[in-house]
Amino acid sequence: MTNLTNPTPGQLTDVHDMVVVHRAFRRELALAPRLVREVAPGDVARAAVIAKHIRLALTGLHLHHTGEDLLLWPKLLDRAAPSADLIHRMEEQHHRVEDVVERLPDALDRWEAEARQATGAELAATIEELREALVEHLDDEELHILPLAARHLTPTEWAALGQHGTSEMDKADLPILFGMVLEDATPQERVMMLGSLPIPLQLLLRTVGAWQYRRYVRRVRGG
């Protein structure tokens, strides 16, 4: 019978999918300030495209962190008690990231409405602040938390993290959010990320979804 509370002794759960997800956040938050600064003053149509993209990336980040708050930290606190200080530090980093994220909707709204250079500069600087706080957290998480998760969570429990995010996404956003995650994935990583999904959804993302994401990227990044 499968052990649902602890992995088999000596067997590690594969947690590499989180590294792939983190890669997408690193890339999009690095690109976003440049995209904002490149919008010509007064070009509200272009500002609307970029603002919508940033909001979508923030939605993905929110779903990612909510899943960790609900399904990862409590299990690690219960099963990896000697590392409780580390886990609490991760939670504090989440709060720092959230503090910056909470300032972004107002900045996005003001910039999108008029595409003024001053508000664009403010928005770009806030996104850079978010990226700095988030990258610190992601680095720590990959170095310290993922090895703990591999030892203390079962494959079923780990898979629930990804399933939570997918189930909470607006279905219209699925091709774009998955496209972001898969953009820099290796062929092996693509197989891993898609393999956990229902076969009809896999087929959708490999075909129509892939086309939708290519078109989306051209619209957002130009070219």
PDB file of C-alpha atoms in Angstrom:
ATOM      1  CA  MET A   1       0.000   0.000   0.000  1.00  0.00           C
ATOM      2  CA  THR A   2       1.301   3.496  -0.845  1.00  0.00           C
ATOM      3  CA  ASN A   3       2.484   5.565   2.099  1.00  0.00           C
ATOM      4  CA  LEU A   4       0.514   8.826   1.890  1.00  0.00           C
ATOM      5  CA  THR A   5       2.243  10.665   4.713  1.00  0.00           C
ATOM      6  CA  ASN A   6       5.941  10.055   4.110  1.00  0.00           C
ATOM      7  CA  PRO A   7       8.032   9.145   1.069  1.00  0.00           C
ATOM      8  CA  THR A   8       9.536   5.669   0.903  1.00  0.00           C
ATOM      9  CA  PRO A   9      12.761   5.653   2.965  1.00  0.00           C
ATOM     10  CA  GLY A  10      15.724   6.544   0.761  1.00  0.00           C
ATOM     11  CA  GLN A  11      13.485   7.591  -2.134  1.00  0.00           C
ATOM     12  CA  LEU A  12      13.397  11.281  -3.039  1.00  0.00           C
ATOM     13  CA  THR A  13      10.403  13.005  -4.594  1.00  0.00           C
ATOM     14  CA  ASP A  14      11.234  14.755  -7.871  1.00  0.00           C
ATOM     15  CA  VAL A  15      10.747  18.477  -7.208  1.00  0.00           C
ATOM     16  CA  HIS A  16      12.522  19.851 -10.291  1.00  0.00           C
ATOM     17  CA  ASP A  17       9.278  21.168 -11.769  1.00  0.00           C
ATOM     18  CA  MET A  18       9.427  24.064  -9.317  1.00  0.00           C
ATOM     19  CA  VAL A  19      12.799  25.120 -10.745  1.00  0.00           C
ATOM     20  CA  VAL A  20      11.165  25.279 -14.181  1.00  0.00           C
ATOM     21  CA  VAL A  21       8.334  27.450 -12.823  1.00  0.00           C
ATOM     22  CA  HIS A  22      10.790  29.741 -11.042  1.00  0.00           C
ATOM     23  CA  ARG A  23      12.699  30.209 -14.297  1.00  0.00           C
ATOM     24  CA  ALA A  24       9.597  31.745 -15.879  1.00  0.00           C
ATOM     25  CA  PHE A  25       9.148  34.264 -13.047  1.00  0.00           C
ATOM     26  CA  ARG A  26      12.819  35.249 -13.230  1.00  0.00           C
ATOM     27  CA  ARG A  27      12.560  35.856 -16.977  1.00  0.00           C
ATOM     28  CA  GLU A  28       9.275  37.752 -17.028  1.00  0.00           C
ATOM     29  CA  LEU A  29      10.210  40.078 -14.155  1.00  0.00           C
ATOM     30  CA  ALA A  30      13.546  40.781 -15.816  1.00  0.00           C
ATOM     31  CA  LEU A  31      11.845  41.671 -19.118  1.00  0.00           C
ATOM     32  CA  ALA A  32       8.924  43.688 -17.732  1.00  0.00           C
ATOM     33  CA  PRO A  33      10.772  46.894 -16.692  1.00  0.00           C
ATOM     34  CA  ARG A  34      12.274  47.225 -20.165  1.00  0.00           C
ATOM     35  CA  LEU A  35       8.896  46.649 -21.813  1.00  0.00           C
ATOM     36  CA  VAL A  36       7.379  49.387 -19.648  1.00  0.00           C
ATOM     37  CA  ARG A  37      10.169  51.883 -20.327  1.00  0.00           C
ATOM     38  CA  GLU A  38       9.985  51.266 -24.092  1.00  0.00           C
ATOM     39  CA  VAL A  39       6.342  52.377 -24.310  1.00  0.00           C
ATOM     40  CA  ALA A  40       6.172  55.803 -25.929  1.00  0.00           C
ATOM     41  CA  PRO A  41       4.600  58.538 -23.763  1.00  0.00           C
ATOM     42  CA  GLY A  42       0.881  58.650 -24.421  1.00  0.00           C
ATOM     43  CA  ASP A  43       0.708  55.276 -26.206  1.00  0.00           C
ATOM     44  CA  VAL A  44      -2.107  53.918 -24.049  1.00  0.00           C
ATOM     45  CA  ALA A  45      -2.869  51.069 -26.461  1.00  0.00           C
ATOM     46  CA  ARG A  46       0.625  49.641 -26.059  1.00  0.00           C
ATOM     47  CA  ALA A  47       0.570  50.324 -22.311  1.00  0.00           C
ATOM     48  CA  ALA A  48      -2.637  48.281 -22.049  1.00  0.00           C
ATOM     49  CA  VAL A  49      -0.948  45.278 -23.681  1.00  0.00           C
ATOM     50  CA  ILE A  50       2.028  45.413 -21.325  1.00  0.00           C
ATOM     51  CA  ALA A  51      -0.090  46.103 -18.242  1.00  0.00           C
ATOM     52  CA  LYS A  52      -2.292  43.092 -19.003  1.00  0.00           C
ATOM     53  CA  HIS A  53       0.791  40.920 -19.390  1.00  0.00           C
ATOM     54  CA  ILE A  54       2.246  42.063 -16.063  1.00  0.00           C
ATOM     55  CA  ARG A  55      -1.068  41.412 -14.316  1.00  0.00           C
ATOM     56  CA  LEU A  56      -1.125  37.895 -15.731  1.00  0.00           C
ATOM     57  CA  ALA A  57       2.420  37.206 -14.515  1.00  0.00           C
ATOM     58  CA  LEU A  58       1.414  38.484 -11.073  1.00  0.00           C
ATOM     59  CA  THR A  59      -1.606  36.165 -11.117  1.00  0.00           C
ATOM     60  CA  GLY A  60       0.718  33.249 -11.787  1.00  0.00           C
ATOM     61  CA  LEU A  61       2.956  34.317  -8.925  1.00  0.00           C
ATOM     62  CA  HIS A  62      -0.027  34.623  -6.588  1.00  0.00           C
ATOM     63  CA  LEU A  63      -1.238  31.117  -7.446  1.00  0.00           C
ATOM     64  CA  HIS A  64       2.266  29.732  -6.977  1.00  0.00           C
ATOM     65  CA  HIS A  65       2.721  31.273  -3.541  1.00  0.00           C
ATOM     66  CA  THR A  66      -0.814  30.444  -2.407  1.00  0.00           C
ATOM     67  CA  GLY A  67      -0.167  26.794  -3.210  1.00  0.00           C
ATOM     68  CA  GLU A  68       3.015  26.851  -1.148  1.00  0.00           C
ATOM     69  CA  ASP A  69       1.274  28.547   1.769  1.00  0.00           C
ATOM     70  CA  LEU A  70      -1.506  25.972   1.784  1.00  0.00           C
ATOM     71  CA  LEU A  71       0.233  22.762   0.780  1.00  0.00           C
ATOM     72  CA  LEU A  72       3.983  23.058   1.384  1.00  0.00           C
ATOM     73  CA  TRP A  73       4.880  25.088   4.476  1.00  0.00           C
ATOM     74  CA  PRO A  74       2.478  23.308   6.880  1.00  0.00           C
ATOM     75  CA  LYS A  75       3.781  19.861   5.912  1.00  0.00           C
ATOM     76  CA  LEU A  76       7.422  20.903   6.199  1.00  0.00           C
ATOM     77  CA  LEU A  77       6.817  22.575   9.557  1.00  0.00           C
ATOM     78  CA  ASP A  78       5.240  19.349  10.788  1.00  0.00           C
ATOM     79  CA  ARG A  79       7.795  16.935   9.358  1.00  0.00           C
ATOM     80  CA  ALA A  80      11.056  18.904   9.259  1.00  0.00           C
ATOM     81  CA  ALA A  81      10.932  20.571  12.678  1.00  0.00           C
ATOM     82  CA  PRO A  82      14.708  21.190  12.893  1.00  0.00           C
ATOM     83  CA  SER A  83      14.330  23.444   9.834  1.00  0.00           C
ATOM     84  CA  ALA A  84      11.410  25.457  11.218  1.00  0.00           C
ATOM     85  CA  ASP A  85      13.476  28.670  11.360  1.00  0.00           C
ATOM     86  CA  LEU A  86      14.304  28.277   7.695  1.00  0.00           C
ATOM     87  CA  ILE A  87      10.682  27.738   6.759  1.00  0.00           C
ATOM     88  CA  HIS A  88       9.613  30.763   8.762  1.00  0.00           C
ATOM     89  CA  ARG A  89      12.231  32.782   6.859  1.00  0.00           C
ATOM     90  CA  MET A  90      10.665  31.629   3.600  1.00  0.00           C
ATOM     91  CA  GLU A  91       7.270  32.763   4.860  1.00  0.00           C
ATOM     92  CA  GLU A  92       8.696  36.163   5.795  1.00  0.00           C
ATOM     93  CA  GLN A  93      10.160  36.468   2.304  1.00  0.00           C
ATOM     94  CA  HIS A  94       6.699  35.737   0.904  1.00  0.00           C
ATOM     95  CA  HIS A  95       5.359  38.629   2.967  1.00  0.00           C
ATOM     96  CA  ARG A  96       8.069  40.979   1.648  1.00  0.00           C
ATOM     97  CA  VAL A  97       7.227  39.982  -1.903  1.00  0.00           C
ATOM     98  CA  GLU A  98       3.517  40.497  -1.217  1.00  0.00           C
ATOM     99  CA  ASP A  99       4.185  43.978   0.196  1.00  0.00           C
ATOM    100  CA  VAL A 100       5.690  45.029  -3.145  1.00  0.00           C
ATOM    101  CA  VAL A 101       3.015  43.221  -5.169  1.00  0.00           C
ATOM    102  CA  GLU A 102       0.288  45.130  -3.312  1.00  0.00           C
ATOM    103  CA  ARG A 103       1.718  48.408  -4.612  1.00  0.00           C
ATOM    104  CA  LEU A 104       1.626  47.303  -8.239  1.00  0.00           C
ATOM    105  CA  PRO A 105      -2.113  47.415  -9.100  1.00  0.00           C
ATOM    106  CA  ASP A 106      -2.345  51.147  -8.434  1.00  0.00           C
ATOM    107  CA  ALA A 107       0.877  51.846 -10.327  1.00  0.00           C
ATOM    108  CA  LEU A 108      -0.317  49.710 -13.256  1.00  0.00           C
ATOM    109  CA  ASP A 109      -3.697  51.438 -13.363  1.00  0.00           C
ATOM    110  CA  ARG A 110      -2.200  54.929 -13.346  1.00  0.00           C
ATOM    111  CA  TRP A 111       0.357  54.099 -16.032  1.00  0.00           C
ATOM    112  CA  GLU A 112      -2.130  52.276 -18.242  1.00  0.00           C
ATOM    113  CA  ALA A 113      -4.575  55.194 -18.132  1.00  0.00           C
ATOM    114  CA  GLU A 114      -2.158  57.799 -19.517  1.00  0.00           C
ATOM    115  CA  ALA A 115       1.157  56.093 -20.355  1.00  0.00           C
ATOM    116  CA  ARG A 116       3.029  58.966 -18.770  1.00  0.00           C
ATOM    117  CA  GLN A 117       6.814  58.656 -18.615  1.00  0.00           C
ATOM    118  CA  ALA A 118       6.973  59.467 -14.893  1.00  0.00           C
ATOM    119  CA  THR A 119       4.430  56.809 -13.932  1.00  0.00           C
ATOM    120  CA  GLY A 120       6.168  54.344 -16.238  1.00  0.00           C
ATOM    121  CA  ALA A 121       9.464  54.974 -14.485  1.00  0.00           C
ATOM    122  CA  GLU A 122       7.776  54.444 -11.111  1.00  0.00           C
ATOM    123  CA  LEU A 123       6.170  51.209 -12.292  1.00  0.00           C
ATOM    124  CA  ALA A 124       9.410  49.863 -13.766  1.00  0.00           C
ATOM    125  CA  ALA A 125      11.287  50.636 -10.545  1.00  0.00           C
ATOM    126  CA  THR A 126       8.636  48.851  -8.462  1.00  0.00           C
ATOM    127  CA  ILE A 127       8.833  45.776 -10.687  1.00  0.00           C
ATOM    128  CA  GLU A 128      12.617  45.783 -10.277  1.00  0.00           C
ATOM    129  CA  GLU A 129      12.116  45.950  -6.509  1.00  0.00           C
ATOM    130  CA  LEU A 130       9.772  42.981  -6.736  1.00  0.00           C
ATOM    131  CA  ARG A 131      12.236  41.029  -8.835  1.00  0.00           C
ATOM    132  CA  GLU A 132      15.045  41.644  -6.335  1.00  0.00           C
ATOM    133  CA  ALA A 133      12.916  40.426  -3.411  1.00  0.00           C
ATOM    134  CA  LEU A 134      11.568  37.473  -5.349  1.00  0.00           C
ATOM    135  CA  VAL A 135      14.904  36.271  -6.717  1.00  0.00           C
ATOM    136  CA  GLU A 136      16.332  36.260  -3.179  1.00  0.00           C
ATOM    137  CA  HIS A 137      13.399  34.082  -2.141  1.00  0.00           C
ATOM    138  CA  LEU A 138      13.638  31.760  -5.146  1.00  0.00           C
ATOM    139  CA  ASP A 139      17.379  31.280  -4.644  1.00  0.00           C
ATOM    140  CA  ASP A 140      16.835  30.387  -0.988  1.00  0.00           C
ATOM    141  CA  GLU A 141      13.935  28.117  -1.842  1.00  0.00           C
ATOM    142  CA  GLU A 142      15.861  26.182  -4.466  1.00  0.00           C
ATOM    143  CA  LEU A 143      18.921  25.829  -2.247  1.00  0.00           C
ATOM    144  CA  HIS A 144      17.248  24.957   1.043  1.00  0.00           C
ATOM    145  CA  ILE A 145      13.547  24.156   0.672  1.00  0.00           C
ATOM    146  CA  LEU A 146      13.451  21.884  -2.366  1.00  0.00           C
ATOM    147  CA  PRO A 147      15.832  19.335  -0.818  1.00  0.00           C
ATOM    148  CA  LEU A 148      13.580  19.240   2.266  1.00  0.00           C
ATOM    149  CA  ALA A 149      10.476  18.824   0.129  1.00  0.00           C
ATOM    150  CA  ALA A 150      12.119  15.997  -1.790  1.00  0.00           C
ATOM    151  CA  ARG A 151      12.713  14.139   1.478  1.00  0.00           C
ATOM    152  CA  HIS A 152       9.511  14.934   3.363  1.00  0.00           C
ATOM    153  CA  LEU A 153       6.687  15.059   0.792  1.00  0.00           C
ATOM    154  CA  THR A 154       5.305  12.163  -1.223  1.00  0.00           C
ATOM    155  CA  PRO A 155       5.015  12.453  -5.017  1.00  0.00           C
ATOM    156  CA  THR A 156       1.228  12.702  -4.581  1.00  0.00           C
ATOM    157  CA  GLU A 157       1.556  15.557  -2.101  1.00  0.00           C
ATOM    158  CA  TRP A 158       4.045  17.353  -4.323  1.00  0.00           C
ATOM    159  CA  ALA A 159       1.837  16.956  -7.381  1.00  0.00           C
ATOM    160  CA  ALA A 160      -1.000  18.611  -5.452  1.00  0.00           C
ATOM    161  CA  LEU A 161       0.957  21.897  -5.580  1.00  0.00           C
ATOM    162  CA  GLY A 162       0.829  22.004  -9.367  1.00  0.00           C
ATOM    163  CA  GLN A 163      -2.742  20.749  -9.468  1.00  0.00           C
ATOM    164  CA  HIS A 164      -3.798  23.554  -7.118  1.00  0.00           C
ATOM    165  CA  GLY A 165      -2.399  26.211  -9.438  1.00  0.00           C
ATOM    166  CA  THR A 166      -3.947  24.660 -12.543  1.00  0.00           C
ATOM    167  CA  SER A 167      -7.356  24.298 -10.923  1.00  0.00           C
ATOM    168  CA  GLU A 168      -7.377  27.930  -9.756  1.00  0.00           C
ATOM    169  CA  MET A 169      -6.345  29.444 -13.104  1.00  0.00           C
ATOM    170  CA  ASP A 170      -8.840  31.109 -15.376  1.00  0.00           C
ATOM    171  CA  LYS A 171      -9.118  28.476 -18.134  1.00  0.00           C
ATOM    172  CA  ALA A 172      -8.616  31.157 -20.790  1.00  0.00           C
ATOM    173  CA  ASP A 173      -5.211  31.935 -19.237  1.00  0.00           C
ATOM    174  CA  LEU A 174      -3.982  28.330 -19.167  1.00  0.00           C
ATOM    175  CA  PRO A 175      -2.229  28.349 -22.580  1.00  0.00           C
ATOM    176  CA  ILE A 176      -0.412  31.582 -21.799  1.00  0.00           C
ATOM    177  CA  LEU A 177       0.646  30.720 -18.245  1.00  0.00           C
ATOM    178  CA  PHE A 178       1.811  27.261 -19.298  1.00  0.00           C
ATOM    179  CA  GLY A 179       3.545  28.816 -22.287  1.00  0.00           C
ATOM    180  CA  MET A 180       5.482  31.091 -19.943  1.00  0.00           C
ATOM    181  CA  VAL A 181       6.597  28.096 -17.897  1.00  0.00           C
ATOM    182  CA  LEU A 182       7.534  25.975 -20.914  1.00  0.00           C
ATOM    183  CA  GLU A 183       9.287  28.714 -22.909  1.00  0.00           C
ATOM    184  CA  ASP A 184      12.796  28.008 -21.596  1.00  0.00           C
ATOM    185  CA  ALA A 185      12.194  24.366 -20.640  1.00  0.00           C
ATOM    186  CA  THR A 186      14.353  21.620 -22.070  1.00  0.00           C
ATOM    187  CA  PRO A 187      12.594  18.851 -24.042  1.00  0.00           C
ATOM    188  CA  GLN A 188      12.833  16.604 -20.981  1.00  0.00           C
ATOM    189  CA  GLU A 189      11.365  19.318 -18.762  1.00  0.00           C
ATOM    190  CA  ARG A 190       8.505  19.885 -21.200  1.00  0.00           C
ATOM    191  CA  VAL A 191       7.624  16.187 -21.057  1.00  0.00           C
ATOM    192  CA  MET A 192       7.728  16.318 -17.243  1.00  0.00           C
ATOM    193  CA  MET A 193       5.597  19.465 -16.939  1.00  0.00           C
ATOM    194  CA  LEU A 194       2.942  18.331 -19.414  1.00  0.00           C
ATOM    195  CA  GLY A 195       2.938  14.707 -18.309  1.00  0.00           C
ATOM    196  CA  SER A 196       1.085  15.445 -15.080  1.00  0.00           C
ATOM    197  CA  LEU A 197      -1.891  16.937 -16.951  1.00  0.00           C
ATOM    198  CA  PRO A 198      -4.937  15.148 -18.369  1.00  0.00           C
ATOM    199  CA  ILE A 199      -4.267  13.953 -21.914  1.00  0.00           C
ATOM    200  CA  PRO A 200      -6.861  16.271 -23.557  1.00  0.00           C
ATOM    201  CA  LEU A 201      -5.233  19.265 -21.865  1.00  0.00           C
ATOM    202  CA  GLN A 202      -1.772  18.070 -22.919  1.00  0.00           C
ATOM    203  CA  LEU A 203      -2.929  17.927 -26.533  1.00  0.00           C
ATOM    204  CA  LEU A 204      -4.484  21.379 -26.292  1.00  0.00           C
ATOM    205  CA  LEU A 205      -1.319  22.943 -24.876  1.00  0.00           C
ATOM    206  CA  ARG A 206       0.951  21.225 -27.416  1.00  0.00           C
ATOM    207  CA  THR A 207      -1.091  22.426 -30.398  1.00  0.00           C
ATOM    208  CA  VAL A 208      -3.538  25.329 -30.182  1.00  0.00           C
ATOM    209  CA  GLY A 209      -2.049  26.476 -26.862  1.00  0.00           C
ATOM    210  CA  ALA A 210       1.470  26.612 -28.292  1.00  0.00           C
ATOM    211  CA  TRP A 211       0.233  28.678 -31.242  1.00  0.00           C
ATOM    212  CA  GLN A 212      -1.649  31.039 -28.924  1.00  0.00           C
ATOM    213  CA  TYR A 213       1.470  31.546 -26.817  1.00  0.00           C
ATOM    214  CA  ARG A 214       3.707  32.301 -29.827  1.00  0.00           C
ATOM    215  CA  ARG A 215       1.212  34.903 -31.014  1.00  0.00           C
ATOM    216  CA  TYR A 216       0.964  36.319 -27.485  1.00  0.00           C
ATOM    217  CA  VAL A 217       4.744  36.677 -27.147  1.00  0.00           C
ATOM    218  CA  ARG A 218       5.005  38.518 -30.477  1.00  0.00           C
ATOM    219  CA  ARG A 219       2.327  40.951 -29.335  1.00  0.00           C
ATOM    220  CA  VAL A 220       3.928  41.571 -25.940  1.00  0.00           C
ATOM    221  CA  ARG A 221       7.602  41.676 -26.902  1.00  0.00           C
ATOM    222  CA  GLY A 222       7.282  42.946 -30.436  1.00  0.00           C
ATOM    223  CA  GLY A 223       8.767  41.501 -33.561  1.00  0.00           C
TER     224      GLY A 223
END
